[in-house]
Amino acid sequence: MEVRYRIRRPVALTVGFSIRGFTALLGPSGAGKTTVLKALAGLVPAEGTPFAGLPPERRPIGYLPQGHLLFPHLTALENVRFGLGTPGEAGRRRALALLERFGLADKADRRPHRLSGGERQRVALARALARDPELLLLDEPTASLDAPARRGVLEALLEVVAELGVRALVATHDPELAQAADRVVVLYRGRVLEEGDPRTVYTRPRSLTVARLTGFENLFPGRVEGIDQGGLWVATAAGRFWLEAPPRPPGTPVVLGIRPEEVLFVREDRPLAPALAPNVRTGRLLSVRPRGAQVAVRVALSGLTLRVLLPRHVQDRLDLVAGETRRVVLKPRYLQLFSPEEAPSDSSDSPS
Amino acid sequence: MIPAFLLSLKLALASAGLLLLLGTPLAYLLRRPFPGRALVESVLLLPLALPPTVLGFYLLLALGPEGPLARLGAAPLAFTFPGMVIGATLFSFPFAFTAYREAFRALDPELLATARTLGAGPAKRFFRVVLPLVWPGLVSGTLLGFAHALGEFGVVLMVGGNIPGKTQVASTYLYDLVESLDFAAANRASLILLAVAFGLVLLVRSLEERWRFATASDDRSP
């Protein structure tokens, strides 16, 4: 489904992208994600396709607003039935079947205030699906949930979308949720910066902003020094690195990026491929801290701080301790080159 | 005593009905800001700060035989029951209006937008979403207006004139009893008014509890 919209208020934005399967609309808060979703739902006036001119009541969509917005005076079952055209016993059975799909059949008679956050979200999802929509619109479906509930809702979501073959557009600022999608559309300040499958967008973002939004925590300013062996030498505060990249004239200012998951520690008990030698650096470990099931390490190189994210089993083998000195390698295949952009004026745009 | 109490009841019922009829649409219209809203609301809420005798005085002029309405050919309403209803309604307006307005303000526009995306047209939105969520507020406002009109003294005295058997209500009857030093009868009348007022306020409070409970279940994150 191709979306081409021109929106004037509440914020002016012009967007074009396509929705395939489970599509994530990724962007920081204020990028215009909610406005795009509301335009598709018909709640915000927009020119363009799809659904031009149709009032919200007649659009084949299922809308899950932020904060679920269940009807507080209706039970879970009545909430789901609200959108159903089928009256009587048939409607009741259909609503109950939808609740059952989300594991909520035993809570059908409860009102929203007696449901947990995750349960409410699933009721809202069942309600959005009740009208057999062509397109599901989900606004930050996991933002207000804690980690276990988030996983539950996300799994239910992915399952249903795959099973019913319904298209879904999910607005989120969470790079992890977007990773699970079939397609990612990166929205930034009212513009689509990039779209494609998550693997490409996350590993080879085309711009510095997209790199920031998708979790490139290591972004170092530098300069092209020379072209060599089908790649480039890039000088940074921490010396020269070699990477595979199309040629650029020497002297060009660039930004060198690498994801924290893709920085490797050198295993001193094993030989190192000689080709990697120019990209090896020695640094002092500033901190070694758990981050969820992973371990986050900050390494001081000369003039730069490198952020590294390791699975626990790797830390178990390496046994890194803050304060000691270790060697890291920035493998050429994981290094990305970006053109410098003007720094965003507000710091809230950078991922935390 | 009985006729005065019956007239009070009649007056309160008529005023409460008018309050619901006029106050609800006004509160609905005034739920969102617009230029000049403060001014309009101040006029509507003026009786809160105004001595009832001032309102009664101007009403008496307006509704009297020399008033603008009479000059247009209408029968003068001063010292009649309809005149008293107008006075009591105006004076009780702020109490009912404030409750109505809060009920509509608590209504989340996003909730109504969501109802639209679920295929609900204007009628379904009103009867299935708006009404069930605002009715406790509407009832509690109307009850407050009713209680207030039931005990109104100053305005009904000015506009009605406290004519026994015609425009004498419970509160003005009580005033007469005290003036004539009949404290035993005054005590009986007062106790009835006290009990009714307490019962009404208690009812309003329990409705407000229910109302808050019904409307507070959104967990949107900022």
Coordinates of C-alpha atoms in Angstrom, one line a residue:
Chain A
M1 CA 0.0 0.0 0.0
E2 CA 1.4 3.3 -1.1
V3 CA 0.9 6.3 1.1
R4 CA 1.2 9.8 -0.4
Y5 CA 0.0 12.5 2.0
R6 CA 0.3 16.2 2.3
I7 CA -0.8 17.5 5.7
R8 CA -1.1 21.1 6.7
R9 CA -2.1 21.0 10.3
P10 CA -1.5 20.4 13.2
V11 CA 2.0 20.2 11.7
A12 CA 2.9 20.7 8.0
L13 CA 4.4 17.5 6.5
T14 CA 4.6 15.8 3.2
V15 CA 5.3 12.1 3.2
G16 CA 5.5 9.2 0.8
F17 CA 6.2 5.6 1.7
S18 CA 4.9 2.2 1.3
I19 CA 3.4 -0.2 3.8
R20 CA 4.1 -3.9 3.5
G21 CA 3.2 -6.4 6.1
F22 CA 4.2 -5.2 9.5
T23 CA 5.7 -1.8 8.8
A24 CA 7.4 0.3 11.5
L25 CA 7.2 4.1 11.4
L26 CA 10.4 4.9 13.3
G27 CA 11.2 8.4 14.6
P28 CA 11.9 10.5 17.7
S29 CA 9.0 12.1 19.4
G30 CA 7.9 15.2 17.5
A31 CA 8.8 13.6 14.1
G32 CA 5.1 13.6 13.1
K33 CA 4.4 9.9 13.5
T34 CA 1.1 10.3 15.3
T35 CA 0.0 12.9 12.7
V36 CA 0.7 10.5 9.9
L37 CA -1.3 7.8 11.6
K38 CA -4.2 10.1 12.3
A39 CA -4.2 11.3 8.7
L40 CA -4.5 7.6 7.6
A41 CA -7.4 7.2 10.1
G42 CA -9.0 10.3 8.8
L43 CA -8.8 12.2 12.0
V44 CA -6.4 14.8 10.6
P45 CA -7.1 16.4 7.2
A46 CA -4.7 15.3 4.4
E47 CA -4.5 15.5 0.7
G48 CA -3.5 12.4 -1.2
T49 CA -3.9 8.6 -1.2
P50 CA -5.1 6.3 0.3
F51 CA -8.7 6.9 1.5
A52 CA -9.0 10.4 0.0
G53 CA -12.0 12.2 1.3
L54 CA -13.5 9.3 3.3
P55 CA -14.6 10.2 6.9
P56 CA -13.0 8.1 9.6
E57 CA -16.2 6.1 10.1
R58 CA -16.0 4.7 6.6
R59 CA -12.2 3.9 6.3
P60 CA -11.2 0.3 6.4
I61 CA -8.8 0.8 9.2
G62 CA -8.3 -0.3 12.8
Y63 CA -6.8 2.4 14.9
L64 CA -5.1 1.9 18.2
P65 CA -4.4 5.3 19.7
Q66 CA -1.6 5.9 22.1
G67 CA -2.7 5.0 25.6
H68 CA -5.3 2.5 24.2
L69 CA -8.3 4.7 25.0
L70 CA -10.7 1.9 25.8
F71 CA -14.2 3.0 26.7
P72 CA -14.1 3.2 30.5
H73 CA -17.8 2.5 31.0
L74 CA -17.8 -0.7 28.8
T75 CA -16.5 -4.1 29.6
A76 CA -13.7 -5.7 27.5
L77 CA -16.3 -7.6 25.5
E78 CA -18.5 -4.5 25.0
N79 CA -15.4 -2.5 23.9
V80 CA -14.6 -5.1 21.2
R81 CA -18.3 -5.3 20.2
F82 CA -18.5 -1.5 19.8
G83 CA -16.8 -1.6 16.4
L84 CA -18.6 -4.7 15.2
G85 CA -21.5 -4.4 12.8
T86 CA -22.9 -7.8 13.8
P87 CA -25.7 -7.4 16.4
G88 CA -27.0 -10.0 18.8
E89 CA -25.6 -13.4 19.8
A90 CA -23.5 -13.7 16.6
G91 CA -21.7 -10.4 17.5
R92 CA -21.2 -11.5 21.0
R93 CA -19.6 -14.8 19.8
R94 CA -17.4 -13.0 17.4
A95 CA -16.2 -10.5 20.0
L96 CA -15.5 -13.3 22.4
A97 CA -13.5 -15.2 19.8
L98 CA -11.4 -12.1 19.2
L99 CA -10.7 -11.8 23.0
E100 CA -9.9 -15.5 23.1
R101 CA -7.3 -15.0 20.4
F102 CA -5.5 -12.6 22.7
G103 CA -5.9 -14.8 25.7
L104 CA -8.5 -12.7 27.4
A105 CA -11.7 -14.8 27.2
D106 CA -11.9 -15.0 31.0
K107 CA -11.6 -11.3 31.4
A108 CA -14.4 -10.4 28.9
D109 CA -16.7 -9.0 31.6
R110 CA -14.1 -6.8 33.2
R111 CA -14.1 -3.0 32.7
P112 CA -10.7 -1.4 31.7
H113 CA -9.9 -0.2 35.2
R114 CA -9.8 -3.9 36.4
L115 CA -7.3 -4.9 33.6
S116 CA -3.6 -4.6 33.6
G117 CA -1.8 -2.3 31.2
G118 CA -0.9 -5.2 28.8
E119 CA -4.4 -6.6 29.0
R120 CA -5.9 -3.3 28.1
Q121 CA -3.6 -3.0 25.2
R122 CA -4.6 -6.4 23.9
V123 CA -8.3 -5.5 24.3
A124 CA -7.7 -2.4 22.3
L125 CA -6.0 -4.5 19.7
A126 CA -8.9 -6.9 19.5
R127 CA -11.3 -3.9 19.2
A128 CA -9.2 -2.4 16.4
L129 CA -9.4 -5.8 14.6
A130 CA -13.1 -6.3 15.1
R131 CA -14.0 -4.6 11.8
D132 CA -11.7 -6.7 9.7
P133 CA -9.6 -3.7 8.7
E134 CA -7.4 -3.5 5.6
L135 CA -4.8 -1.6 7.6
L136 CA -4.0 -1.5 11.3
L137 CA -2.7 1.7 12.7
L138 CA -0.8 1.4 16.0
D139 CA 0.5 4.4 17.9
E140 CA 3.3 3.5 20.2
P141 CA 1.6 0.2 21.2
T142 CA 4.3 -0.8 23.7
A143 CA 5.4 2.6 25.0
S144 CA 3.4 2.6 28.2
L145 CA 4.1 -1.0 29.1
D146 CA 6.8 -2.6 31.2
A147 CA 9.3 -5.1 29.6
P148 CA 7.4 -8.4 30.0
A149 CA 4.0 -6.8 29.0
R150 CA 5.8 -5.2 26.0
R151 CA 7.1 -8.5 24.8
G152 CA 3.6 -10.1 25.2
V153 CA 1.9 -7.4 23.3
L154 CA 4.5 -7.3 20.5
E155 CA 4.4 -11.1 20.1
A156 CA 0.5 -11.1 20.0
L157 CA 0.8 -8.3 17.4
L158 CA 3.3 -10.0 15.1
E159 CA 1.3 -13.3 15.3
V160 CA -2.0 -11.7 14.4
V161 CA -0.6 -9.6 11.6
A162 CA 1.0 -12.7 10.1
E163 CA -2.0 -14.9 10.7
L164 CA -4.7 -12.5 9.4
G165 CA -2.5 -11.2 6.6
V166 CA -3.5 -7.7 7.6
R167 CA -1.2 -4.8 7.0
A168 CA 0.0 -2.8 10.0
L169 CA 1.7 0.5 10.4
V170 CA 3.3 0.9 13.8
A171 CA 4.5 4.3 15.0
T172 CA 7.4 3.8 17.5
H173 CA 10.5 5.5 18.8
D174 CA 11.9 2.1 19.9
P175 CA 14.6 0.8 17.5
E176 CA 14.1 -2.7 19.0
L177 CA 10.5 -2.9 18.1
A178 CA 11.2 -1.5 14.6
Q179 CA 13.9 -4.3 14.2
A180 CA 11.1 -6.9 14.4
A181 CA 9.2 -5.3 11.5
D182 CA 9.0 -6.4 7.9
R183 CA 9.8 -2.9 6.8
V184 CA 11.0 0.3 8.4
V185 CA 10.2 3.8 7.5
V186 CA 12.3 6.4 9.2
L187 CA 10.5 9.7 9.8
Y188 CA 12.4 12.7 11.0
R189 CA 11.0 16.2 11.4
G190 CA 8.1 15.6 9.1
R191 CA 10.2 13.9 6.3
V192 CA 10.8 10.3 5.4
L193 CA 14.6 9.9 5.5
E194 CA 14.8 6.3 4.5
E195 CA 12.7 3.2 4.1
G196 CA 13.5 -0.5 3.5
D197 CA 13.9 -3.8 5.3
P198 CA 15.2 -3.4 8.8
R199 CA 18.4 -5.3 8.1
T200 CA 19.5 -2.8 5.5
V201 CA 18.3 0.2 7.3
Y202 CA 20.0 -0.9 10.6
T203 CA 23.3 -2.0 9.2
R204 CA 23.7 0.3 6.2
P205 CA 21.8 3.5 7.1
R206 CA 22.2 6.1 4.3
S207 CA 22.5 9.2 6.5
L208 CA 23.9 10.2 9.8
T209 CA 20.5 11.0 11.3
V210 CA 19.2 7.6 10.4
A211 CA 22.3 6.0 11.9
R212 CA 21.7 7.9 15.1
L213 CA 18.1 6.8 15.2
T214 CA 18.8 3.2 14.6
G215 CA 21.4 2.9 17.3
F216 CA 24.9 3.8 15.9
E217 CA 26.3 4.9 19.2
N218 CA 29.8 5.3 17.8
L219 CA 30.0 8.2 15.3
F220 CA 33.4 9.8 15.0
P221 CA 34.2 12.8 12.8
G222 CA 37.1 12.3 10.4
R223 CA 38.6 13.0 7.0
V224 CA 39.3 10.8 4.0
E225 CA 43.1 10.4 3.8
G226 CA 43.6 8.2 0.8
I227 CA 42.2 5.5 -1.5
D228 CA 43.7 2.1 -1.3
Q229 CA 42.9 -1.5 -2.2
G230 CA 39.3 -0.8 -3.1
G231 CA 38.7 1.0 0.1
L232 CA 39.4 4.2 2.0
W233 CA 41.7 5.4 4.7
V234 CA 39.9 7.6 7.2
A235 CA 41.8 9.7 9.7
T236 CA 40.1 10.3 13.1
A237 CA 41.2 11.4 16.5
A238 CA 42.1 7.8 17.2
G239 CA 44.2 7.4 14.1
R240 CA 43.7 5.9 10.6
F241 CA 41.1 3.2 9.9
W242 CA 40.7 1.3 6.6
L243 CA 37.2 0.4 5.4
E244 CA 35.5 -0.8 2.2
A245 CA 33.7 2.1 0.6
P246 CA 33.3 3.7 -2.8
P247 CA 36.1 6.2 -3.4
R248 CA 35.8 9.8 -2.1
P249 CA 38.4 12.5 -2.8
P250 CA 41.0 12.8 -0.1
G251 CA 40.3 15.6 2.4
T252 CA 36.6 15.1 2.3
P253 CA 35.1 15.5 5.8
V254 CA 33.2 12.3 6.9
V255 CA 31.8 10.6 9.9
L256 CA 32.9 7.1 10.7
G257 CA 30.3 4.9 12.4
I258 CA 30.1 1.5 14.0
R259 CA 27.3 -0.1 16.1
P260 CA 28.3 -0.9 19.7
E261 CA 27.3 -4.6 19.0
E262 CA 29.8 -4.8 16.2
V263 CA 33.0 -3.7 18.0
L264 CA 35.1 -6.7 18.8
F265 CA 37.6 -7.3 21.6
V266 CA 40.8 -8.9 20.4
R267 CA 41.3 -12.4 21.9
E268 CA 45.0 -12.4 22.8
D269 CA 45.2 -16.2 22.8
R270 CA 44.3 -16.3 19.1
P271 CA 46.2 -15.0 16.0
L272 CA 44.7 -11.9 14.4
A273 CA 44.2 -11.7 10.7
P274 CA 47.0 -9.4 9.4
A275 CA 44.5 -7.5 7.3
L276 CA 42.8 -6.3 10.5
A277 CA 46.0 -4.9 12.0
P278 CA 45.5 -1.3 10.9
N279 CA 42.0 -1.2 12.6
V280 CA 43.2 -2.5 16.0
R281 CA 43.4 0.0 18.8
T282 CA 44.5 -0.3 22.4
G283 CA 42.3 1.4 25.0
R284 CA 41.6 1.6 28.7
L285 CA 38.2 0.3 29.9
L286 CA 36.4 3.2 31.5
S287 CA 33.4 1.2 32.7
V288 CA 31.9 -2.3 32.4
R289 CA 28.2 -2.4 33.2
P290 CA 25.3 -4.7 32.6
R291 CA 22.7 -3.4 30.2
G292 CA 19.8 -5.8 30.3
A293 CA 21.2 -9.3 29.4
Q294 CA 24.1 -7.6 27.7
V295 CA 27.3 -5.9 29.0
A296 CA 28.0 -2.3 28.0
V297 CA 31.7 -1.3 27.9
R298 CA 33.1 2.2 27.4
V299 CA 36.7 2.2 26.1
A300 CA 38.9 5.3 26.0
L301 CA 41.0 5.4 22.8
S302 CA 43.3 8.3 22.2
G303 CA 40.8 11.2 21.9
L304 CA 37.7 9.1 21.5
T305 CA 35.3 7.1 23.6
L306 CA 34.1 3.9 22.1
R307 CA 30.9 2.2 23.2
V308 CA 30.7 -1.6 23.0
L309 CA 27.9 -4.0 23.7
L310 CA 28.7 -7.6 24.4
P311 CA 26.5 -10.7 24.9
R312 CA 27.1 -12.1 28.4
H313 CA 28.8 -15.2 27.2
V314 CA 31.5 -13.2 25.5
Q315 CA 32.1 -11.2 28.7
D316 CA 32.3 -14.5 30.6
R317 CA 35.1 -15.5 28.3
L318 CA 36.9 -12.1 28.1
D319 CA 36.3 -11.2 31.8
L320 CA 36.7 -7.5 31.2
V321 CA 37.4 -5.3 34.3
A322 CA 37.1 -1.5 34.4
G323 CA 40.5 0.1 34.5
E324 CA 42.5 -2.5 32.6
T325 CA 43.9 -2.0 29.1
R326 CA 42.6 -4.1 26.1
R327 CA 42.7 -4.2 22.4
V328 CA 39.7 -3.7 20.2
V329 CA 39.2 -4.1 16.5
L330 CA 36.9 -2.1 14.3
K331 CA 36.4 -4.6 11.4
P332 CA 36.1 -2.9 8.0
R333 CA 32.9 -4.7 7.1
Y334 CA 31.1 -3.2 10.1
L335 CA 32.4 0.4 9.6
Q336 CA 30.1 2.8 7.9
L337 CA 30.9 6.1 6.4
F338 CA 28.5 9.1 6.6
S339 CA 28.5 12.6 5.3
P340 CA 28.5 15.1 8.1
E341 CA 25.2 16.9 8.7
E342 CA 24.4 20.0 10.6
A343 CA 24.0 19.0 14.2
P344 CA 20.4 18.8 15.3
S345 CA 19.5 21.9 17.3
D346 CA 17.8 20.0 20.1
S347 CA 19.7 17.3 21.9
S348 CA 16.5 15.2 22.5
D349 CA 16.7 13.9 18.9
S350 CA 19.7 11.7 19.7
P351 CA 18.8 8.2 21.0
S352 CA 19.5 7.7 24.7
Chain B
M1 CA -46.7 24.9 56.3
I2 CA -47.7 22.3 53.7
P3 CA -48.5 24.7 50.9
A4 CA -45.2 26.5 51.4
F5 CA -43.2 23.3 51.2
L6 CA -45.2 22.1 48.2
L7 CA -44.5 25.3 46.4
S8 CA -40.8 25.1 47.2
L9 CA -40.8 21.6 45.8
K10 CA -42.6 22.8 42.7
L11 CA -40.2 25.7 42.3
A12 CA -37.1 23.5 42.7
L13 CA -38.4 20.9 40.2
A14 CA -39.2 23.6 37.6
S15 CA -35.9 25.3 38.1
A16 CA -33.9 22.0 38.0
G17 CA -35.7 21.1 34.7
L18 CA -34.8 24.5 33.2
L19 CA -31.2 24.2 34.4
L20 CA -30.8 20.9 32.7
L21 CA -32.5 22.1 29.5
L22 CA -30.4 25.4 29.3
G23 CA -27.3 24.5 31.2
T24 CA -26.3 21.3 29.3
P25 CA -26.0 22.8 25.9
L26 CA -24.3 25.9 27.3
A27 CA -21.8 23.8 29.2
Y28 CA -21.1 21.7 26.1
L29 CA -20.5 24.8 24.0
L30 CA -18.2 26.3 26.6
R31 CA -16.1 23.2 27.2
R32 CA -13.4 24.4 24.8
P33 CA -11.7 27.8 24.9
F34 CA -12.7 30.6 22.5
P35 CA -12.1 34.3 22.6
G36 CA -14.4 35.9 25.1
R37 CA -15.2 32.6 27.0
A38 CA -14.0 34.1 30.3
L39 CA -16.5 37.0 29.8
V40 CA -19.4 34.7 29.0
E41 CA -18.6 32.4 31.9
S42 CA -18.2 35.4 34.3
V43 CA -21.8 36.5 33.4
L44 CA -23.1 33.0 34.0
L45 CA -21.2 32.6 37.3
L46 CA -22.1 36.1 38.5
P47 CA -24.8 34.9 40.9
L48 CA -22.1 33.3 43.0
A49 CA -20.8 36.7 44.1
L50 CA -24.0 38.7 43.8
P51 CA -26.3 39.4 46.8
P52 CA -29.6 37.7 45.9
T53 CA -31.4 40.9 46.7
V54 CA -29.5 42.6 43.9
L55 CA -30.5 40.0 41.4
G56 CA -34.0 40.0 42.8
F57 CA -34.2 43.7 42.6
Y58 CA -33.3 43.9 38.9
L59 CA -35.6 40.9 38.1
L60 CA -38.4 42.7 39.8
L61 CA -37.8 45.8 37.6
A62 CA -37.5 43.6 34.5
L63 CA -40.6 41.5 35.2
G64 CA -42.7 44.2 36.8
P65 CA -45.7 46.0 35.2
E66 CA -43.3 48.8 34.1
G67 CA -40.6 46.4 32.9
P68 CA -39.5 45.9 29.3
L69 CA -41.4 42.6 28.9
A70 CA -44.6 44.1 30.1
R71 CA -44.2 47.0 27.7
L72 CA -43.9 44.5 24.9
G73 CA -47.3 43.2 25.8
A74 CA -46.4 40.2 28.0
A75 CA -48.2 39.8 31.4
P76 CA -46.0 41.0 34.3
L77 CA -44.4 38.1 36.0
A78 CA -43.4 39.8 39.3
F79 CA -45.1 38.2 42.3
T80 CA -46.1 35.1 40.3
F81 CA -44.8 31.6 40.3
P82 CA -43.2 31.8 36.8
G83 CA -41.3 34.9 37.9
M84 CA -40.0 33.0 40.9
V85 CA -38.9 30.1 38.7
I86 CA -36.9 32.5 36.5
G87 CA -35.3 34.0 39.6
A88 CA -34.4 30.7 41.2
T89 CA -33.1 29.3 37.9
L90 CA -30.8 32.2 37.3
F91 CA -29.6 32.2 40.9
S92 CA -28.9 28.4 40.9
F93 CA -27.3 28.5 37.5
P94 CA -23.6 28.6 38.6
F95 CA -24.0 25.4 40.7
A96 CA -25.5 23.3 38.0
F97 CA -23.4 24.9 35.2
T98 CA -20.1 24.2 36.9
A99 CA -20.9 20.5 37.3
Y100 CA -22.1 20.2 33.7
R101 CA -19.0 21.9 32.4
E102 CA -16.7 19.6 34.4
A103 CA -18.5 16.6 33.1
F104 CA -18.0 17.7 29.5
R105 CA -14.4 18.7 30.1
A106 CA -13.5 15.3 31.5
L107 CA -14.7 13.8 28.2
D108 CA -11.6 13.0 26.2
P109 CA -11.9 14.2 22.6
E110 CA -9.5 11.4 21.6
L111 CA -11.9 8.9 22.9
L112 CA -14.6 10.2 20.6
A113 CA -12.1 10.3 17.7
T114 CA -11.4 6.6 18.4
A115 CA -15.2 5.9 18.4
R116 CA -15.3 7.4 14.9
T117 CA -12.6 5.1 13.7
L118 CA -14.7 2.3 15.0
G119 CA -17.5 3.3 12.6
A120 CA -19.6 5.2 15.1
G121 CA -21.7 8.0 13.6
P122 CA -22.8 11.1 15.6
A123 CA -25.9 9.5 17.1
K124 CA -24.0 6.3 18.2
R125 CA -21.2 8.5 19.6
F126 CA -23.6 10.6 21.6
F127 CA -25.7 7.8 23.0
R128 CA -23.0 5.1 23.5
V129 CA -20.1 7.2 24.6
V130 CA -20.9 10.8 25.5
L131 CA -24.1 10.2 27.5
P132 CA -22.9 7.3 29.6
L133 CA -19.8 9.2 30.6
V134 CA -21.4 12.6 31.4
W135 CA -24.7 11.6 32.9
P136 CA -23.4 11.3 36.5
G137 CA -22.1 14.9 36.1
L138 CA -25.4 16.1 34.6
V139 CA -27.4 14.5 37.4
S140 CA -25.2 15.8 40.1
G141 CA -25.3 19.3 38.7
T142 CA -29.1 19.2 38.4
L143 CA -29.4 17.9 41.9
L144 CA -27.2 20.7 43.2
G145 CA -29.4 23.2 41.3
F146 CA -32.5 21.5 42.7
A147 CA -31.1 21.7 46.3
H148 CA -30.2 25.3 45.8
A149 CA -33.5 26.3 44.4
L150 CA -35.3 24.5 47.2
G151 CA -33.6 26.7 49.8
E152 CA -33.5 29.9 47.9
F153 CA -34.6 32.9 49.9
G154 CA -33.4 36.3 48.7
V155 CA -34.4 36.2 45.1
V156 CA -37.8 34.5 45.7
L157 CA -38.6 36.9 48.4
M158 CA -37.9 39.9 46.1
V159 CA -39.5 38.5 43.0
G160 CA -42.3 36.5 44.7
G161 CA -43.1 38.8 47.6
N162 CA -43.8 36.0 50.1
I163 CA -47.6 36.0 49.7
P164 CA -49.0 33.2 51.8
G165 CA -50.8 30.6 49.8
K166 CA -49.5 32.1 46.5
T167 CA -45.8 32.8 46.5
Q168 CA -44.7 31.8 50.0
V169 CA -42.1 29.1 49.9
A170 CA -40.5 27.1 52.7
S171 CA -37.7 29.5 53.3
T172 CA -39.8 32.6 53.4
Y173 CA -42.4 30.8 55.5
L174 CA -39.6 30.0 58.0
Y175 CA -38.7 33.7 58.1
D176 CA -42.3 34.6 58.9
L177 CA -42.3 32.0 61.7
V178 CA -39.2 33.4 63.3
E179 CA -40.5 37.0 63.0
S180 CA -43.6 36.0 64.8
L181 CA -41.5 34.2 67.5
D182 CA -43.0 30.8 66.8
F183 CA -39.7 28.9 67.4
A184 CA -41.3 25.5 67.7
A185 CA -42.8 25.6 64.3
A186 CA -39.6 27.2 62.9
N187 CA -37.6 24.3 64.3
R188 CA -39.8 21.7 62.6
A189 CA -39.6 23.5 59.3
S190 CA -35.8 23.9 59.6
L191 CA -35.3 20.3 60.5
I192 CA -37.1 19.2 57.3
L193 CA -35.0 21.5 55.2
L194 CA -31.8 20.4 56.9
A195 CA -32.6 16.7 56.3
V196 CA -33.5 17.2 52.6
A197 CA -30.4 19.4 52.0
F198 CA -28.1 16.8 53.6
G199 CA -29.7 13.9 51.7
L200 CA -29.3 15.8 48.4
V201 CA -25.6 16.8 49.0
L202 CA -24.8 13.2 50.0
L203 CA -26.4 12.0 46.8
V204 CA -24.4 14.4 44.8
R205 CA -21.1 13.4 46.5
S206 CA -21.7 9.7 45.8
L207 CA -22.5 10.4 42.2
E208 CA -19.2 12.4 41.9
E209 CA -17.3 9.4 43.2
R210 CA -18.9 7.2 40.7
W211 CA -18.2 9.7 37.9
R212 CA -14.5 10.1 38.7
F213 CA -14.2 6.3 38.8
A214 CA -15.9 5.9 35.5
T215 CA -13.8 8.5 33.6
A216 CA -10.3 7.8 35.1
S217 CA -9.0 4.8 33.3
D218 CA -6.8 6.1 30.6
D219 CA -3.1 5.3 31.0
R220 CA -1.7 7.3 28.2
S221 CA 2.0 8.1 28.7
P222 CA 3.2 11.6 28.1

